[in-house]
Amino acid sequence: MLRDRLLIVESEFRLDPLRAVEGLDWTEVFGTPGPVEVEIGIGKGRFLLAAAELRPDIRMLGVEWANHYLRIAESRAVRRSLENVRFARVDARELVQQGIPDDSVDCYYVFYPDPWPKKRHNKRRFFQPGTVDHLARTLVPGGCVHAATDHSDYWSAIEPLMDGREEFIRLPEFGGDRFPLPVDEPLTNFEVKYRVEGRNRYRGSWKLRP
Ligand SMILES: C[S@@+](CC[C@H](N)C(=O)[O-])C[C@H]1O[C@@H](n2cnc3c(N)ncnc32)[C@H](O)[C@@H]1O
């Protein structure tokens, strides 16, 4: 019974991964017009679902590679009857580089992306120059990237990478005016856990120049 439900959940909310990386048409994906926001690496979806529930007029895509997390997020979306969320089980870098149309995303959220701490694995990180080129290409003018990590070495790569890009202006504070949730509350499942463990938190927000 539960298995049947999960299969239905997958087909109802989840994008075909091959079509997603070939190129998305947001109206086709959501069936409605409106602004689009994308969260990269949603885990169990705490942030995505809360933000979508609060703002039914914003269309939100959650990208996650781990199927077990994605299924949890999908079943929670069904339970909350959220019609403005969709999910994609794809490599987020591939999706951003190949699947997302120019000038079409209002906001990216990238919270606690895998840090790939070994030097030889750094190239697997989400934040690298090639991906940032595509964040800039796909954001609408004035669109934002919000990022957080607990990993100081990764942050010391993200911060200069984003600060150094002419296309982006850093917001004075993480979140800025249009952020959907209170920034001082734990936003994601990892943030809840990290707060209990007392880990460092590094966060920043950047806006694409209008
Ligand atoms: C450290 S967890 C953080 C999850 C969530 N953002 C949070 O803060 O609770 C990183 C997440 O990114 C996902 N992930 C890692 N690499 C990915 C990729 N290339 N594409 C999509 N998701 C990825 C992982 O499966 C994992 O759920």
Tab-separated table of C-alpha atoms and ligand atoms in Angstrom:
chain	number	residue	atom	x	y	z
A	1	MET	CA	0.000	0.000	0.000
A	2	LEU	CA	2.720	2.453	1.035
A	3	ARG	CA	4.840	1.358	-1.920
A	4	ASP	CA	1.938	2.005	-4.312
A	5	ARG	CA	1.483	5.431	-2.827
A	6	LEU	CA	5.151	6.265	-3.229
A	7	LEU	CA	5.096	5.214	-6.865
A	8	ILE	CA	2.104	7.435	-7.484
A	9	VAL	CA	3.861	10.270	-5.670
A	10	GLU	CA	6.885	9.934	-7.937
A	11	SER	CA	4.908	10.117	-11.140
A	12	GLU	CA	2.725	13.000	-10.010
A	13	PHE	CA	5.381	15.487	-8.895
A	14	ARG	CA	8.607	14.299	-10.420
A	15	LEU	CA	10.027	15.465	-13.717
A	16	ASP	CA	11.323	12.994	-16.242
A	17	PRO	CA	15.085	13.313	-15.590
A	18	LEU	CA	16.113	12.957	-19.215
A	19	ARG	CA	13.677	15.591	-20.411
A	20	ALA	CA	14.640	17.844	-17.501
A	21	VAL	CA	18.289	18.014	-18.512
A	22	GLU	CA	17.374	18.396	-22.183
A	23	GLY	CA	15.527	21.635	-21.473
A	24	LEU	CA	12.626	22.753	-19.300
A	25	ASP	CA	9.546	24.713	-20.236
A	26	TRP	CA	8.310	26.087	-16.913
A	27	THR	CA	4.684	26.473	-18.007
A	28	GLU	CA	4.652	22.863	-19.138
A	29	VAL	CA	6.287	21.758	-15.865
A	30	PHE	CA	3.876	23.571	-13.543
A	31	GLY	CA	0.816	24.060	-15.735
A	32	THR	CA	0.535	27.644	-14.467
A	33	PRO	CA	2.395	30.921	-15.069
A	34	GLY	CA	4.361	32.708	-12.331
A	35	PRO	CA	7.818	33.188	-10.839
A	36	VAL	CA	10.088	30.144	-10.494
A	37	GLU	CA	12.511	29.356	-7.674
A	38	VAL	CA	14.905	26.405	-7.553
A	39	GLU	CA	16.392	24.722	-4.502
A	40	ILE	CA	19.494	22.619	-5.071
A	41	GLY	CA	19.976	19.533	-2.849
A	42	ILE	CA	16.713	19.724	-0.911
A	43	GLY	CA	17.342	16.718	1.355
A	44	LYS	CA	13.977	15.890	2.939
A	45	GLY	CA	12.564	19.215	1.756
A	46	ARG	CA	12.060	21.162	4.989
A	47	PHE	CA	12.880	24.532	3.422
A	48	LEU	CA	11.275	23.931	0.022
A	49	LEU	CA	7.970	22.741	1.437
A	50	ALA	CA	7.693	25.513	4.021
A	51	ALA	CA	8.488	28.198	1.426
A	52	ALA	CA	6.052	26.696	-1.106
A	53	GLU	CA	3.263	26.406	1.438
A	54	LEU	CA	3.658	30.027	2.452
A	55	ARG	CA	3.622	31.353	-1.138
A	56	PRO	CA	1.265	29.349	-3.379
A	57	ASP	CA	1.820	31.838	-6.237
A	58	ILE	CA	5.552	30.972	-6.456
A	59	ARG	CA	6.462	27.822	-8.409
A	60	MET	CA	9.253	25.873	-6.712
A	61	LEU	CA	11.462	23.120	-8.124
A	62	GLY	CA	13.382	20.899	-5.698
A	63	VAL	CA	16.472	19.154	-7.053
A	64	GLU	CA	17.853	16.169	-5.166
A	65	TRP	CA	20.009	13.229	-6.157
A	66	ALA	CA	19.205	10.849	-3.252
A	67	ASN	CA	16.006	8.988	-3.992
A	68	HIS	CA	15.224	8.153	-0.364
A	69	TYR	CA	15.242	11.847	0.575
A	70	LEU	CA	13.263	12.787	-2.487
A	71	ARG	CA	10.533	10.300	-1.714
A	72	ILE	CA	10.141	11.721	1.788
A	73	ALA	CA	9.864	15.255	0.404
A	74	GLU	CA	7.384	14.153	-2.258
A	75	SER	CA	5.120	12.353	0.175
A	76	ARG	CA	5.142	15.424	2.455
A	77	ALA	CA	4.184	17.620	-0.521
A	78	VAL	CA	1.231	15.324	-1.217
A	79	ARG	CA	0.157	15.314	2.423
A	80	ARG	CA	0.198	19.118	2.442
A	81	SER	CA	-1.602	19.293	-0.939
A	82	LEU	CA	1.053	21.583	-2.404
A	83	GLU	CA	0.374	22.228	-6.063
A	84	ASN	CA	3.223	24.652	-6.679
A	85	VAL	CA	6.151	22.232	-6.177
A	86	ARG	CA	7.887	19.829	-8.524
A	87	PHE	CA	10.917	17.598	-8.002
A	88	ALA	CA	13.788	16.440	-10.175
A	89	ARG	CA	16.159	13.582	-9.419
A	90	VAL	CA	19.100	14.759	-11.473
A	91	ASP	CA	22.645	15.991	-10.997
A	92	ALA	CA	21.990	19.613	-10.082
A	93	ARG	CA	25.001	20.856	-12.054
A	94	GLU	CA	23.775	19.136	-15.193
A	95	LEU	CA	20.295	20.571	-14.737
A	96	VAL	CA	21.541	24.129	-14.241
A	97	GLN	CA	23.989	23.891	-17.129
A	98	GLN	CA	21.730	22.214	-19.666
A	99	GLY	CA	18.099	22.143	-18.566
A	100	ILE	CA	17.237	25.587	-17.228
A	101	PRO	CA	16.279	28.267	-19.759
A	102	ASP	CA	17.906	31.727	-19.884
A	103	ASP	CA	16.411	34.503	-17.710
A	104	SER	CA	13.809	32.267	-16.131
A	105	VAL	CA	14.621	31.717	-12.426
A	106	ASP	CA	13.829	34.252	-9.702
A	107	CYS	CA	15.892	32.632	-7.022
A	108	TYR	CA	18.288	29.766	-6.280
A	109	TYR	CA	18.695	28.320	-2.780
A	110	VAL	CA	21.792	26.183	-2.162
A	111	PHE	CA	21.935	25.105	1.471
A	112	TYR	CA	24.696	22.849	2.785
A	113	PRO	CA	25.792	21.443	-0.573
A	114	ASP	CA	28.158	18.470	-0.275
A	115	PRO	CA	31.597	19.981	0.505
A	116	TRP	CA	33.738	17.309	-1.213
A	117	PRO	CA	36.618	18.161	1.160
A	118	LYS	CA	39.409	16.198	-0.536
A	119	LYS	CA	41.348	18.382	-2.973
A	120	ARG	CA	41.024	15.854	-5.773
A	121	HIS	CA	37.226	15.871	-5.355
A	122	ASN	CA	36.791	19.677	-5.268
A	123	LYS	CA	35.734	19.651	-8.916
A	124	ARG	CA	32.541	17.810	-7.903
A	125	ARG	CA	31.354	20.771	-5.837
A	126	PHE	CA	28.249	22.646	-6.960
A	127	PHE	CA	29.896	26.057	-6.607
A	128	GLN	CA	32.550	26.367	-9.269
A	129	PRO	CA	33.060	28.897	-12.060
A	130	GLY	CA	31.256	26.835	-14.729
A	131	THR	CA	28.115	26.443	-12.624
A	132	VAL	CA	28.119	30.098	-11.553
A	133	ASP	CA	28.169	31.094	-15.259
A	134	HIS	CA	24.892	29.226	-15.616
A	135	LEU	CA	23.373	30.633	-12.428
A	136	ALA	CA	23.966	34.071	-13.976
A	137	ARG	CA	22.580	32.972	-17.359
A	138	THR	CA	19.390	31.473	-15.941
A	139	LEU	CA	18.492	34.086	-13.299
A	140	VAL	CA	16.184	36.962	-14.160
A	141	PRO	CA	17.757	40.422	-13.626
A	142	GLY	CA	17.609	41.095	-9.876
A	143	GLY	CA	17.256	37.352	-9.175
A	144	CYS	CA	19.102	35.939	-6.167
A	145	VAL	CA	21.396	33.129	-5.082
A	146	HIS	CA	21.237	32.263	-1.377
A	147	ALA	CA	23.965	29.937	-0.101
A	148	ALA	CA	24.900	28.347	3.226
A	149	THR	CA	27.490	25.864	4.392
A	150	ASP	CA	29.048	24.687	7.651
A	151	HIS	CA	32.326	23.927	5.908
A	152	SER	CA	34.927	26.707	6.238
A	153	ASP	CA	37.099	25.476	3.381
A	154	TYR	CA	34.144	25.314	0.986
A	155	TRP	CA	33.002	28.763	2.139
A	156	SER	CA	36.454	30.151	1.484
A	157	ALA	CA	35.948	29.033	-2.130
A	158	ILE	CA	32.271	30.107	-2.492
A	159	GLU	CA	32.659	33.613	-1.071
A	160	PRO	CA	35.442	34.892	-3.371
A	161	LEU	CA	33.907	33.088	-6.338
A	162	MET	CA	30.558	34.861	-5.921
A	163	ASP	CA	31.956	38.190	-4.650
A	164	GLY	CA	34.368	38.282	-7.580
A	165	ARG	CA	31.712	37.957	-10.287
A	166	GLU	CA	30.773	41.213	-11.980
A	167	GLU	CA	27.271	39.940	-12.716
A	168	PHE	CA	26.441	39.682	-8.999
A	169	ILE	CA	26.064	42.186	-6.170
A	170	ARG	CA	26.281	40.815	-2.626
A	171	LEU	CA	23.342	41.660	-0.370
A	172	PRO	CA	24.395	43.339	2.892
A	173	GLU	CA	22.755	40.536	4.888
A	174	PHE	CA	21.902	36.921	4.152
A	175	GLY	CA	18.327	36.660	2.880
A	176	GLY	CA	17.480	40.263	2.048
A	177	ASP	CA	13.949	41.645	1.744
A	178	ARG	CA	12.194	38.926	-0.200
A	179	PHE	CA	13.433	35.825	1.621
A	180	PRO	CA	10.430	33.602	2.369
A	181	LEU	CA	11.214	32.451	5.928
A	182	PRO	CA	12.733	33.987	9.085
A	183	VAL	CA	16.504	33.678	8.569
A	184	ASP	CA	17.235	33.206	12.268
A	185	GLU	CA	15.180	30.023	12.499
A	186	PRO	CA	16.761	26.762	11.295
A	187	LEU	CA	15.834	26.640	7.606
A	188	THR	CA	16.717	23.076	6.647
A	189	ASN	CA	17.035	19.658	8.277
A	190	PHE	CA	20.820	19.941	8.297
A	191	GLU	CA	20.591	23.346	9.922
A	192	VAL	CA	18.467	21.896	12.730
A	193	LYS	CA	21.065	19.175	13.281
A	194	TYR	CA	24.054	21.504	12.984
A	195	ARG	CA	22.579	23.939	15.458
A	196	VAL	CA	22.281	21.162	18.053
A	197	GLU	CA	25.890	20.185	17.330
A	198	GLY	CA	27.004	23.859	17.577
A	199	ARG	CA	28.695	23.892	14.176
A	200	ASN	CA	29.733	27.073	12.346
A	201	ARG	CA	27.365	28.469	9.782
A	202	TYR	CA	28.502	30.560	6.810
A	203	ARG	CA	25.833	32.217	4.689
A	204	GLY	CA	25.552	34.762	1.896
A	205	SER	CA	23.122	36.127	-0.680
A	206	TRP	CA	23.891	37.645	-4.074
A	207	LYS	CA	21.676	39.446	-6.558
A	208	LEU	CA	22.132	39.386	-10.333
A	209	ARG	CA	22.687	42.971	-11.474
A	210	PRO	CA	19.498	44.356	-13.046
B	1	LIG	C1	24.455	17.989	3.139
B	1	LIG	S1	22.929	17.647	2.363
B	1	LIG	C2	21.950	19.099	2.658
B	1	LIG	C3	20.469	18.874	2.444
B	1	LIG	C4	19.585	20.099	2.709
B	1	LIG	N1	19.934	21.204	1.829
B	1	LIG	C5	19.683	20.531	4.142
B	1	LIG	O1	20.338	21.566	4.407
B	1	LIG	O2	19.117	19.847	5.009
B	1	LIG	C6	23.337	17.805	0.644
B	1	LIG	C7	22.243	17.269	-0.245
B	1	LIG	O3	22.576	17.505	-1.602
B	1	LIG	C8	22.288	16.340	-2.357
B	1	LIG	N2	23.188	16.340	-3.511
B	1	LIG	C9	24.526	16.174	-3.492
B	1	LIG	N3	25.039	16.275	-4.726
B	1	LIG	C10	23.988	16.527	-5.554
B	1	LIG	C11	23.873	16.743	-6.946
B	1	LIG	N4	24.954	16.725	-7.739
B	1	LIG	N5	22.655	16.983	-7.459
B	1	LIG	C12	21.560	17.010	-6.650
B	1	LIG	N6	21.611	16.818	-5.329
B	1	LIG	C13	22.810	16.583	-4.776
B	1	LIG	C14	22.563	15.207	-1.393
B	1	LIG	O4	21.888	14.010	-1.772
B	1	LIG	C15	22.040	15.768	-0.077
B	1	LIG	O5	20.678	15.512	0.123
